[in-house]
Short mmCIF file of N, CA, C and O in Angstrom, two decimals:
data_model
loop_
_atom_site.label_atom_id
_atom_site.label_comp_id
_atom_site.label_asym_id
_atom_site.label_seq_id
_atom_site.Cartn_x
_atom_site.Cartn_y
_atom_site.Cartn_z
N MET Z 1 0.86 -0.81 -0.01
CA MET Z 1 0.01 -0.04 0.35
C MET Z 1 0.89 1.34 -0.16
O MET Z 1 1.83 1.47 0.94
N ALA Z 2 0.59 2.19 -0.97
CA ALA Z 2 1.50 3.54 -1.11
C ALA Z 2 1.10 4.60 -0.16
O ALA Z 2 -0.31 4.59 0.45
N LEU Z 3 2.26 5.09 0.44
CA LEU Z 3 1.91 6.20 1.28
C LEU Z 3 1.01 7.21 0.42
O LEU Z 3 1.56 7.73 -0.62
N SER Z 4 0.48 8.46 0.97
CA SER Z 4 0.02 9.83 0.76
C SER Z 4 1.40 10.45 0.32
O SER Z 4 2.37 10.51 1.38
N PRO Z 5 1.36 11.30 -0.76
CA PRO Z 5 2.59 12.42 -0.66
C PRO Z 5 2.94 13.11 1.13
O PRO Z 5 3.54 13.12 1.28
N ILE Z 6 1.64 13.34 1.25
CA ILE Z 6 2.02 13.79 2.77
C ILE Z 6 2.48 13.07 3.68
O ILE Z 6 3.53 13.45 4.64
N ALA Z 7 2.03 11.99 3.98
CA ALA Z 7 2.72 10.89 4.59
C ALA Z 7 3.78 10.74 4.65
O ALA Z 7 4.73 10.66 5.32
N SER Z 8 4.27 10.34 2.60
CA SER Z 8 5.59 10.16 2.48
C SER Z 8 6.76 11.28 2.88
O SER Z 8 7.88 11.18 3.72
N THR Z 9 5.95 12.62 2.81
CA THR Z 9 6.79 13.73 3.22
C THR Z 9 7.22 13.91 4.68
O THR Z 9 8.69 14.23 5.45
N LEU Z 10 5.87 13.26 5.65
CA LEU Z 10 6.25 13.90 6.93
C LEU Z 10 7.86 12.42 7.49
O LEU Z 10 8.07 12.75 7.95
N LEU Z 11 6.95 11.00 6.71
CA LEU Z 11 8.20 10.06 7.18
C LEU Z 11 9.71 10.06 6.44
O LEU Z 11 10.57 10.16 7.49
N ALA Z 12 9.62 10.85 5.43
CA ALA Z 12 11.01 11.21 4.82
C ALA Z 12 12.01 12.13 5.89
O ALA Z 12 12.99 12.33 6.48
N VAL Z 13 10.51 13.45 6.29
CA VAL Z 13 11.44 14.58 7.56
C VAL Z 13 11.59 13.66 8.36
O VAL Z 13 12.94 14.11 9.16
N TRP Z 14 11.05 13.14 9.23
CA TRP Z 14 11.14 12.32 10.13
C TRP Z 14 12.47 11.64 10.10
O TRP Z 14 13.25 11.67 11.12
N LEU Z 15 12.74 10.34 9.39
CA LEU Z 15 13.63 9.61 9.08
C LEU Z 15 15.29 10.61 9.40
O LEU Z 15 16.15 10.02 9.50
N SER Z 16 14.81 11.74 8.16
CA SER Z 16 16.46 12.26 7.96
C SER Z 16 16.63 13.32 9.37
O SER Z 16 18.01 13.82 9.55
N SER Z 17 15.35 13.83 10.20
CA SER Z 17 16.17 14.35 11.21
C SER Z 17 16.68 13.64 12.65
O SER Z 17 17.55 14.63 13.49
N THR Z 18 16.10 12.43 12.96
CA THR Z 18 16.65 12.00 14.18
C THR Z 18 17.58 11.44 14.06
O THR Z 18 18.84 11.96 14.68
N PRO Z 19 18.30 10.96 12.79
CA PRO Z 19 19.54 10.72 12.51
C PRO Z 19 20.53 11.55 12.42
O PRO Z 19 21.31 11.65 13.51
N ASN Z 20 20.04 12.55 12.19
CA ASN Z 20 21.02 13.85 12.44
C ASN Z 20 21.35 14.20 14.25
O ASN Z 20 22.12 14.77 14.61
N GLU Z 21 20.17 14.68 14.45
CA GLU Z 21 20.06 14.49 15.74
C GLU Z 21 20.67 13.75 16.87
O GLU Z 21 22.09 14.01 17.67
N ASP Z 22 20.87 12.02 16.59
CA ASP Z 22 21.34 11.16 17.24
C ASP Z 22 22.64 11.37 17.07
O ASP Z 22 23.61 11.03 18.21
N LEU Z 23 22.70 11.73 15.92
CA LEU Z 23 24.80 11.51 15.70
C LEU Z 23 25.49 12.66 16.16
O LEU Z 23 26.23 12.78 17.05
N ALA Z 24 24.56 13.81 16.56
CA ALA Z 24 25.15 14.88 17.44
C ALA Z 24 25.38 14.39 18.45
O ALA Z 24 26.74 15.03 19.42
N ALA Z 25 23.99 14.03 19.49
CA ALA Z 25 24.47 13.38 20.61
C ALA Z 25 25.65 12.67 20.73
O ALA Z 25 25.88 12.66 22.01
N ILE Z 26 25.51 11.48 19.82
CA ILE Z 26 26.62 10.43 20.29
C ILE Z 26 27.78 11.08 20.27
O ILE Z 26 28.81 10.76 20.64
N ARG Z 27 27.95 11.84 19.14
CA ARG Z 27 29.74 12.46 19.24
C ARG Z 27 29.87 13.25 20.48
O ARG Z 27 30.44 12.76 20.72
N ALA Z 28 28.42 13.83 20.56
CA ALA Z 28 29.10 14.61 21.98
C ALA Z 28 29.40 13.86 23.34
O ALA Z 28 29.67 14.24 24.11
N ALA Z 29 28.55 12.33 23.11
CA ALA Z 29 29.02 11.10 24.17
C ALA Z 29 30.02 11.10 24.27
O ALA Z 29 30.91 10.91 24.98
N VAL Z 30 30.48 10.72 22.60
CA VAL Z 30 31.81 10.30 22.95
C VAL Z 30 32.95 11.49 23.25
O VAL Z 30 34.24 10.94 23.63
N ALA Z 31 32.69 12.46 23.04
CA ALA Z 31 33.52 13.70 22.85
C ALA Z 31 33.60 13.71 24.70
O ALA Z 31 34.83 13.82 24.97
N ASP Z 32 32.45 13.50 25.63
CA ASP Z 32 32.82 13.61 26.95
C ASP Z 32 33.50 12.29 27.24
O ASP Z 32 34.57 12.83 28.53
N TYR Z 33 33.66 10.91 26.42
CA TYR Z 33 34.46 10.15 27.07
C TYR Z 33 36.01 10.56 26.68
O TYR Z 33 37.06 10.57 27.49
N THR Z 34 35.85 10.94 25.35
CA THR Z 34 37.79 10.85 25.16
C THR Z 34 38.32 12.36 25.54
O THR Z 34 39.39 12.57 25.98
N GLU Z 35 37.33 13.41 26.09
CA GLU Z 35 37.86 15.05 26.25
C GLU Z 35 37.94 14.16 28.20
O GLU Z 35 38.84 14.85 28.96
N GLY Z 36 37.10 13.67 28.64
CA GLY Z 36 37.25 13.15 30.14
C GLY Z 36 37.93 12.64 29.97
O GLY Z 36 38.64 12.87 31.66
N VAL Z 37 38.86 11.40 29.54
CA VAL Z 37 40.09 10.92 29.73
C VAL Z 37 40.71 11.49 29.92
O VAL Z 37 41.97 11.02 30.26
N LYS Z 38 41.07 12.72 28.91
CA LYS Z 38 42.25 13.64 28.47
C LYS Z 38 42.70 14.13 29.92
O LYS Z 38 43.53 14.36 30.39
N SER Z 39 41.38 14.76 30.25
CA SER Z 39 41.39 15.95 31.56
C SER Z 39 41.25 15.22 32.96
O SER Z 39 41.24 15.85 34.22
N GLY Z 40 40.59 14.03 32.97
CA GLY Z 40 40.51 13.20 34.44
C GLY Z 40 38.99 14.11 34.66
O GLY Z 40 38.74 13.69 35.57
N ASP Z 41 38.46 14.50 34.15
CA ASP Z 41 36.88 15.63 34.54
C ASP Z 41 36.01 14.23 34.48
O ASP Z 41 34.93 13.62 34.05
N ARG Z 42 35.32 14.08 36.46
CA ARG Z 42 35.04 12.85 36.61
C ARG Z 42 33.41 13.24 35.77
O ARG Z 42 32.49 12.58 35.72
N ALA Z 43 32.87 14.60 35.82
CA ALA Z 43 31.79 15.08 35.58
C ALA Z 43 31.52 14.45 34.32
O ALA Z 43 30.18 14.02 33.72
N ARG Z 44 32.18 14.64 33.53
CA ARG Z 44 32.11 14.26 31.99
C ARG Z 44 32.01 13.15 31.71
O ARG Z 44 31.32 12.10 31.36
N LEU Z 45 33.05 12.03 32.15
CA LEU Z 45 32.84 10.62 32.00
C LEU Z 45 31.87 10.02 32.72
O LEU Z 45 30.93 9.05 32.34
N GLU Z 46 31.26 10.35 34.10
CA GLU Z 46 29.92 9.90 34.81
C GLU Z 46 28.98 10.24 33.95
O GLU Z 46 28.04 9.44 33.69
N ARG Z 47 28.65 11.66 33.20
CA ARG Z 47 27.68 11.74 32.63
C ARG Z 47 27.35 10.62 30.99
O ARG Z 47 26.20 10.58 30.87
N THR Z 48 28.95 10.39 30.85
CA THR Z 48 28.36 9.62 29.45
C THR Z 48 28.65 8.03 29.57
O THR Z 48 28.07 7.32 28.87
N PHE Z 49 29.32 7.49 30.73
CA PHE Z 49 29.49 6.02 30.98
C PHE Z 49 28.57 5.73 31.90
O PHE Z 49 28.11 6.14 33.12
N HIS Z 50 27.34 4.56 31.58
CA HIS Z 50 26.35 4.49 32.26
C HIS Z 50 27.31 3.58 33.06
O HIS Z 50 27.87 2.62 33.49
N PRO Z 51 26.51 3.61 35.31
CA PRO Z 51 27.21 3.09 35.57
C PRO Z 51 27.41 1.09 35.91
O PRO Z 51 28.23 0.71 36.35
N GLU Z 52 26.23 0.89 35.16
CA GLU Z 52 26.76 -0.64 35.00
C GLU Z 52 27.56 -0.95 33.44
O GLU Z 52 27.51 -2.03 33.15
N SER Z 53 28.36 -0.01 32.84
CA SER Z 53 28.87 -0.02 31.67
C SER Z 53 30.35 -1.01 32.14
O SER Z 53 30.98 -1.27 33.54
N LYS Z 54 30.58 -1.95 31.27
CA LYS Z 54 31.82 -2.25 31.18
C LYS Z 54 32.87 -2.40 29.74
O LYS Z 54 32.63 -1.76 28.88
N LEU Z 55 34.41 -2.57 29.76
CA LEU Z 55 34.75 -2.74 28.63
C LEU Z 55 35.40 -4.06 28.92
O LEU Z 55 35.51 -4.79 29.85
N LEU Z 56 35.93 -4.36 27.83
CA LEU Z 56 36.30 -5.86 27.38
C LEU Z 56 37.41 -5.80 26.36
O LEU Z 56 37.21 -4.73 25.53
N SER Z 57 38.15 -6.49 26.60
CA SER Z 57 39.41 -6.97 25.70
C SER Z 57 39.82 -8.27 25.90
O SER Z 57 39.54 -9.00 26.67
N VAL Z 58 40.98 -8.45 24.95
CA VAL Z 58 41.79 -10.06 24.81
C VAL Z 58 42.47 -9.89 25.96
O VAL Z 58 43.65 -8.54 25.51
N GLY Z 59 43.07 -10.18 26.90
CA GLY Z 59 43.64 -10.43 27.48
C GLY Z 59 45.51 -10.48 27.36
O GLY Z 59 45.32 -11.40 25.87
N PRO Z 60 46.42 -10.55 28.02
CA PRO Z 60 48.24 -11.02 27.57
C PRO Z 60 47.91 -12.80 27.27
O PRO Z 60 48.60 -13.20 26.62
N ASP Z 61 46.90 -13.21 28.10
CA ASP Z 61 46.62 -15.04 27.92
C ASP Z 61 46.02 -15.35 26.95
O ASP Z 61 45.79 -16.41 27.24
N GLY Z 62 45.51 -14.32 26.34
CA GLY Z 62 44.51 -14.61 25.09
C GLY Z 62 42.83 -15.03 25.73
O GLY Z 62 41.78 -15.01 24.82
N ALA Z 63 42.77 -14.52 27.02
CA ALA Z 63 41.47 -14.51 27.41
C ALA Z 63 41.04 -13.35 27.59
O ALA Z 63 41.22 -12.50 27.26
N LEU Z 64 39.72 -13.21 27.89
CA LEU Z 64 38.34 -12.04 28.12
C LEU Z 64 38.80 -11.34 29.20
O LEU Z 64 39.05 -12.31 30.24
N ALA Z 65 39.32 -10.12 29.07
CA ALA Z 65 39.81 -9.49 30.07
C ALA Z 65 38.57 -8.08 30.36
O ALA Z 65 38.11 -7.70 29.23
N THR Z 66 38.13 -8.38 31.74
CA THR Z 66 36.28 -7.41 31.48
C THR Z 66 36.93 -6.04 32.89
O THR Z 66 37.92 -6.53 33.45
N TRP Z 67 36.50 -5.33 32.50
CA TRP Z 67 36.73 -3.89 33.56
C TRP Z 67 35.59 -2.69 33.84
O TRP Z 67 35.03 -2.81 32.58
N ALA Z 68 35.14 -3.36 34.73
CA ALA Z 68 33.79 -2.37 35.43
C ALA Z 68 34.42 -1.02 34.74
O ALA Z 68 35.47 -0.04 35.23
N GLY Z 69 33.04 -0.31 34.21
CA GLY Z 69 33.18 1.25 33.87
C GLY Z 69 33.63 1.96 34.84
O GLY Z 69 33.97 3.13 34.84
N THR Z 70 32.74 1.95 36.16
CA THR Z 70 32.97 2.72 37.21
C THR Z 70 34.23 2.76 37.93
O THR Z 70 34.84 3.81 37.67
N ASP Z 71 35.29 1.72 37.49
CA ASP Z 71 36.84 1.19 37.95
C ASP Z 71 37.47 2.28 36.86
O ASP Z 71 38.61 2.48 37.27
N TYR Z 72 37.35 2.06 35.66
CA TYR Z 72 37.60 3.16 34.43
C TYR Z 72 37.71 4.33 34.75
O TYR Z 72 38.79 5.43 34.73
N VAL Z 73 36.48 4.68 35.07
CA VAL Z 73 36.21 6.32 34.84
C VAL Z 73 36.71 6.55 36.68
O VAL Z 73 37.76 7.79 36.44
N ALA Z 74 37.23 5.70 37.48
CA ALA Z 74 37.99 6.51 38.20
C ALA Z 74 39.30 6.34 38.66
O ALA Z 74 40.09 7.37 38.90
N SER Z 75 39.86 5.42 37.55
CA SER Z 75 41.66 5.55 37.14
C SER Z 75 41.66 6.94 36.10
O SER Z 75 42.55 7.30 36.08
N ALA Z 76 40.57 7.07 35.30
CA ALA Z 76 40.92 8.31 34.30
C ALA Z 76 41.00 9.67 35.10
O ALA Z 76 41.72 10.56 34.47
N VAL Z 77 40.27 9.60 36.50
CA VAL Z 77 40.21 10.69 37.20
C VAL Z 77 41.26 11.04 37.42
O VAL Z 77 41.91 11.97 37.95
N LYS Z 78 42.11 9.49 38.66
CA LYS Z 78 43.08 9.86 39.35
C LYS Z 78 44.49 9.81 38.39
O LYS Z 78 45.36 10.35 38.30
N SER Z 79 44.49 9.00 37.07
CA SER Z 79 45.48 9.72 36.15
C SER Z 79 44.83 9.64 35.00
O SER Z 79 45.00 9.19 34.37
N PRO Z 80 44.75 11.12 34.73
CA PRO Z 80 44.25 11.90 33.22
C PRO Z 80 45.16 11.07 32.32
O PRO Z 80 46.38 11.01 32.50
N PHE Z 81 44.83 10.39 30.71
CA PHE Z 81 45.36 10.04 29.50
C PHE Z 81 46.04 11.24 28.77
O PHE Z 81 45.81 11.55 27.92
N ILE Z 82 46.72 12.07 29.39
CA ILE Z 82 47.24 13.19 28.77
C ILE Z 82 48.11 12.91 27.49
O ILE Z 82 48.86 12.05 27.43
N GLY Z 83 48.17 13.68 26.31
CA GLY Z 83 48.72 13.36 25.10
C GLY Z 83 48.17 12.08 24.15
O GLY Z 83 48.94 11.96 23.03
N ARG Z 84 47.11 11.91 24.59
CA ARG Z 84 46.14 11.19 23.46
C ARG Z 84 45.86 11.57 22.42
O ARG Z 84 45.29 12.53 22.73
N GLU Z 85 45.78 10.77 21.20
CA GLU Z 85 44.59 11.19 20.36
C GLU Z 85 43.51 10.85 20.15
O GLU Z 85 44.14 9.68 19.50
N ASP Z 86 42.53 11.38 19.64
CA ASP Z 86 41.35 10.66 19.66
C ASP Z 86 40.67 11.14 18.01
O ASP Z 86 40.79 11.96 18.21
N SER Z 87 39.86 10.02 17.54
CA SER Z 87 39.17 10.35 16.20
C SER Z 87 38.48 9.45 15.92
O SER Z 87 38.45 7.86 15.84
N VAL Z 88 37.10 10.21 15.77
CA VAL Z 88 35.43 9.31 15.60
C VAL Z 88 35.99 8.62 13.71
O VAL Z 88 36.20 9.11 13.21
N LEU Z 89 35.77 7.34 13.82
CA LEU Z 89 36.36 6.95 12.41
C LEU Z 89 34.67 6.34 11.87
O LEU Z 89 34.67 6.23 10.54
N GLN Z 90 33.89 6.04 12.58
CA GLN Z 90 32.71 5.62 11.83
C GLN Z 90 31.43 5.72 13.00
O GLN Z 90 31.74 5.28 14.29
N VAL Z 91 30.33 5.95 12.82
CA VAL Z 91 29.11 6.24 13.59
C VAL Z 91 28.04 5.46 13.19
O VAL Z 91 27.67 5.40 11.64
N ASP Z 92 27.42 4.44 14.11
CA ASP Z 92 26.57 3.44 12.89
C ASP Z 92 25.07 3.13 14.39
O ASP Z 92 25.55 3.42 15.45
N ILE Z 93 24.27 4.22 13.62
CA ILE Z 93 22.67 3.74 14.62
C ILE Z 93 21.82 3.20 13.92
O ILE Z 93 21.35 3.55 12.87
N ALA Z 94 20.90 2.41 14.60
CA ALA Z 94 19.65 1.54 14.73
C ALA Z 94 18.80 2.09 15.34
O ALA Z 94 19.25 1.11 16.77
N GLY Z 95 17.55 2.84 15.75
CA GLY Z 95 17.05 3.02 16.60
C GLY Z 95 17.86 3.86 17.81
O GLY Z 95 18.25 4.77 18.00
N SER Z 96 17.51 2.69 18.96
CA SER Z 96 17.75 3.26 20.24
C SER Z 96 19.63 2.35 20.82
O SER Z 96 19.92 2.57 21.47
N ALA Z 97 20.27 1.53 19.76
CA ALA Z 97 21.39 1.55 19.91
C ALA Z 97 22.43 1.62 18.55
O ALA Z 97 22.14 2.41 17.68
N ALA Z 98 23.35 2.30 19.50
CA ALA Z 98 24.61 2.42 17.96
C ALA Z 98 26.11 2.41 18.89
O ALA Z 98 26.06 1.26 19.80
N VAL Z 99 27.00 2.74 17.62
CA VAL Z 99 28.18 1.80 17.91
C VAL Z 99 29.08 2.59 17.28
O VAL Z 99 28.82 3.18 16.25
N ALA Z 100 30.28 3.59 17.83
CA ALA Z 100 31.29 4.28 17.70
C ALA Z 100 32.26 3.80 17.14
O ALA Z 100 33.18 2.99 18.53
N LYS Z 101 33.03 4.00 16.26
CA LYS Z 101 34.55 3.47 16.34
C LYS Z 101 35.55 4.60 16.28
O LYS Z 101 35.65 5.39 15.43
N VAL Z 102 36.51 4.47 17.45
CA VAL Z 102 37.49 5.66 17.71
C VAL Z 102 38.77 4.82 17.66
O VAL Z 102 38.94 3.67 18.38
N SER Z 103 39.17 5.99 17.14
CA SER Z 103 41.45 5.24 16.68
C SER Z 103 41.87 5.92 18.04
O SER Z 103 41.05 7.41 18.38
N VAL Z 104 42.63 5.42 18.71
CA VAL Z 104 42.81 6.31 19.93
C VAL Z 104 44.50 5.97 19.48
O VAL Z 104 45.03 5.13 19.32
N ARG Z 105 45.35 6.65 19.55
CA ARG Z 105 46.95 7.06 19.45
C ARG Z 105 47.69 7.40 20.98
O ARG Z 105 47.13 8.55 21.50
N THR Z 106 48.66 6.80 21.13
CA THR Z 106 49.26 7.25 22.36
C THR Z 106 50.92 7.00 21.92
O THR Z 106 50.73 6.64 21.07
N ALA Z 107 51.74 7.69 22.85
CA ALA Z 107 53.33 7.72 22.75
C ALA Z 107 53.50 6.08 22.47
O ALA Z 107 54.51 5.61 21.49
N LYS Z 108 52.61 5.05 23.33
CA LYS Z 108 53.17 3.64 23.47
C LYS Z 108 52.31 2.87 22.53
O LYS Z 108 52.60 1.95 22.17
N TRP Z 109 51.01 3.31 22.39
CA TRP Z 109 49.93 2.55 22.09
C TRP Z 109 49.43 2.33 21.10
O TRP Z 109 49.19 4.26 20.79
N ASP Z 110 48.39 2.12 19.68
CA ASP Z 110 47.37 2.54 19.34
C ASP Z 110 46.46 1.38 19.90
O ASP Z 110 46.40 0.12 19.96
N PHE Z 111 44.90 2.00 20.00
CA PHE Z 111 43.99 1.05 20.06
C PHE Z 111 42.95 1.62 19.44
O PHE Z 111 42.73 2.55 18.45
N ILE Z 112 42.28 0.88 19.11
CA ILE Z 112 41.08 0.82 18.29
C ILE Z 112 39.60 0.83 19.24
O ILE Z 112 39.55 -0.65 20.01
N ASP Z 113 38.74 1.71 19.53
CA ASP Z 113 37.54 1.43 20.41
C ASP Z 113 36.71 1.36 20.08
O ASP Z 113 36.32 1.89 18.78
N TYR Z 114 35.50 0.35 19.98
CA TYR Z 114 34.06 0.18 19.58
C TYR Z 114 33.60 0.31 20.78
O TYR Z 114 33.13 -0.40 21.85
N ILE Z 115 32.72 1.89 20.54
CA ILE Z 115 31.48 2.41 22.09
C ILE Z 115 30.51 1.86 21.75
O ILE Z 115 29.88 2.12 20.32
N SER Z 116 30.26 1.06 22.04
CA SER Z 116 28.49 0.90 22.23
C SER Z 116 28.04 1.68 22.91
O SER Z 116 27.72 1.74 24.40
N LEU Z 117 26.64 2.13 22.64
CA LEU Z 117 25.89 3.21 23.22
C LEU Z 117 24.54 2.63 23.01
O LEU Z 117 23.82 2.36 21.72
N LEU Z 118 23.57 3.08 24.03
CA LEU Z 118 22.02 3.17 23.94
C LEU Z 118 21.48 4.28 24.56
O LEU Z 118 22.27 5.04 25.28
N LYS Z 119 20.02 4.61 24.16
CA LYS Z 119 19.58 5.60 24.66
C LYS Z 119 18.74 5.62 24.99
O LYS Z 119 17.69 4.75 25.19
N LEU Z 120 19.08 5.63 26.60
CA LEU Z 120 18.19 5.78 27.45
C LEU Z 120 17.67 6.64 28.23
O LEU Z 120 18.17 7.97 28.58
N ASP Z 121 16.48 7.02 28.59
CA ASP Z 121 15.77 8.49 29.24
C ASP Z 121 16.45 9.55 28.05
O ASP Z 121 16.43 10.25 28.66
N GLY Z 122 15.98 9.30 26.96
CA GLY Z 122 15.92 10.16 25.84
C GLY Z 122 17.90 10.44 25.77
O GLY Z 122 18.14 11.81 25.51
N ARG Z 123 18.93 10.17 26.18
CA ARG Z 123 20.24 10.30 26.26
C ARG Z 123 21.32 8.74 26.06
O ARG Z 123 20.56 8.00 26.32
N TRP Z 124 21.83 9.32 24.88
CA TRP Z 124 22.93 8.31 24.69
C TRP Z 124 23.86 8.27 25.90
O TRP Z 124 24.44 8.98 26.12
N ARG Z 125 24.06 7.01 26.29
CA ARG Z 125 24.93 6.56 27.18
C ARG Z 125 26.58 5.67 26.80
O ARG Z 125 25.52 4.42 25.83
N ILE Z 126 26.99 5.25 27.20
CA ILE Z 126 28.41 4.47 26.68
C ILE Z 126 28.27 3.02 27.85
O ILE Z 126 27.66 3.24 29.06
N VAL Z 127 27.45 2.28 27.06
CA VAL Z 127 27.29 0.87 27.94
C VAL Z 127 28.14 -0.45 27.85
O VAL Z 127 28.51 -1.22 28.82
N ALA Z 128 29.13 0.28 26.53
CA ALA Z 128 29.90 -1.09 26.63
C ALA Z 128 31.27 -0.52 25.74
O ALA Z 128 30.96 0.33 24.83
N LYS Z 129 32.36 -0.84 26.23
CA LYS Z 129 33.90 -0.57 25.56
C LYS Z 129 34.69 -1.93 25.35
O LYS Z 129 35.17 -2.53 26.10
N VAL Z 130 34.76 -1.93 23.78
CA VAL Z 130 35.50 -3.31 23.25
C VAL Z 130 36.59 -2.76 22.45
O VAL Z 130 36.12 -1.95 21.82
N TYR Z 131 37.54 -2.86 23.08
CA TYR Z 131 39.27 -2.82 22.49
C TYR Z 131 40.02 -3.39 21.80
O TYR Z 131 39.82 -4.58 22.71
N HIS Z 132 40.72 -2.49 21.10
CA HIS Z 132 42.00 -3.45 20.91
C HIS Z 132 42.97 -2.42 21.25
O HIS Z 132 43.27 -1.73 20.64
N ARG Z 133 44.41 -3.56 21.27
CA ARG Z 133 45.22 -2.15 21.81
C ARG Z 133 46.44 -3.01 21.04
O ARG Z 133 47.09 -4.59 21.33
N GLU Z 134 47.19 -2.13 20.72
CA GLU Z 134 48.86 -3.25 20.29
C GLU Z 134 49.54 -1.74 20.57
O GLU Z 134 49.60 -1.00 20.01
N PRO Z 135 51.04 -2.58 20.35
CA PRO Z 135 51.99 -1.28 20.42
C PRO Z 135 52.38 -0.56 19.36
O PRO Z 135 52.46 -0.91 18.02
N ARG Z 136 52.46 0.33 19.54
CA ARG Z 136 53.15 1.51 18.31
C ARG Z 136 54.09 1.24 17.80
O ARG Z 136 55.13 0.59 18.29
N ALA Z 137 54.11 1.18 16.18
CA ALA Z 137 55.67 0.78 15.57
C ALA Z 137 56.28 1.92 16.06
O ALA Z 137 56.38 3.52 15.72
N GLU Z 138 57.36 1.57 16.03
CA GLU Z 138 58.53 2.54 16.43
C GLU Z 138 58.70 3.05 14.77
O GLU Z 138 58.73 2.87 13.48
N ALA Z 139 58.91 4.28 15.13
CA ALA Z 139 59.63 5.27 13.78
C ALA Z 139 60.78 5.21 13.72
O ALA Z 139 61.80 5.01 14.75
N PRO Z 140 61.00 4.85 12.09
CA PRO Z 140 62.40 4.85 11.45
C PRO Z 140 63.14 6.18 12.25
O PRO Z 140 63.08 7.19 12.43
N SER Z 141 64.19 6.12 12.98
CA SER Z 141 65.16 6.82 13.62
C SER Z 141 65.76 7.55 11.97
O SER Z 141 66.37 6.96 11.45
N ARG Z 142 66.05 8.86 12.38
CA ARG Z 142 66.49 9.73 11.12
C ARG Z 142 68.32 9.39 11.37
O ARG Z 142 68.63 9.76 12.85
N PRO Z 143 68.58 9.65 10.42
CA PRO Z 143 70.18 9.69 10.66
C PRO Z 143 70.68 11.01 11.64
O PRO Z 143 70.24 12.05 11.46
N THR Z 144 71.70 10.75 12.50
CA THR Z 144 72.15 12.07 13.15
C THR Z 144 73.35 12.83 12.24
O THR Z 144 74.21 12.23 11.91
N PRO Z 145 72.89 14.21 12.16
CA PRO Z 145 73.88 14.93 11.55
C PRO Z 145 75.07 15.11 12.22
O PRO Z 145 75.52 14.59 13.39
N ALA Z 146 76.31 14.69 11.33
CA ALA Z 146 77.85 14.50 11.64
C ALA Z 146 77.96 15.88 12.53
O ALA Z 146 77.79 17.58 11.82
N SER Z 147 78.20 16.55 13.52
CA SER Z 147 78.81 17.37 14.04
C SER Z 147 79.95 17.89 13.19
O SER Z 147 81.44 17.45 12.62
N PRO Z 148 80.15 19.53 12.85
CA PRO Z 148 80.93 19.98 12.08
C PRO Z 148 82.09 19.76 13.00
O PRO Z 148 82.64 19.80 14.13
#
């Protein structure tokens, strides 16, 4: 059954406006995470990480490693991660669920974070961070110029 022109227009407006508003809100939530970790800003981190959030990765022994989001926040507040570079590579939204892929570069490590968010009570919150970490490749050393 075809929609009337008015219904089609309303549906198109709704579909095009909601994702843009959600995309901005998701990017703001991810910015609270990235900037909060850099600065140790407890308010930003607690605003974005749901109290039941988890961080997951593969540990050195190859087994699942988990970390409570509240412990991660406390650690970031105590020891801000100064000097890291973050870049949002991709955001995918489906209704009240979203995933943001974030590249994180530090002096010693490269990370890829898959940030899972849910829209709870009208607000996007991080509920899980699944990440991969690997040592940074050493930059090729430059020859030292000869002394005069």
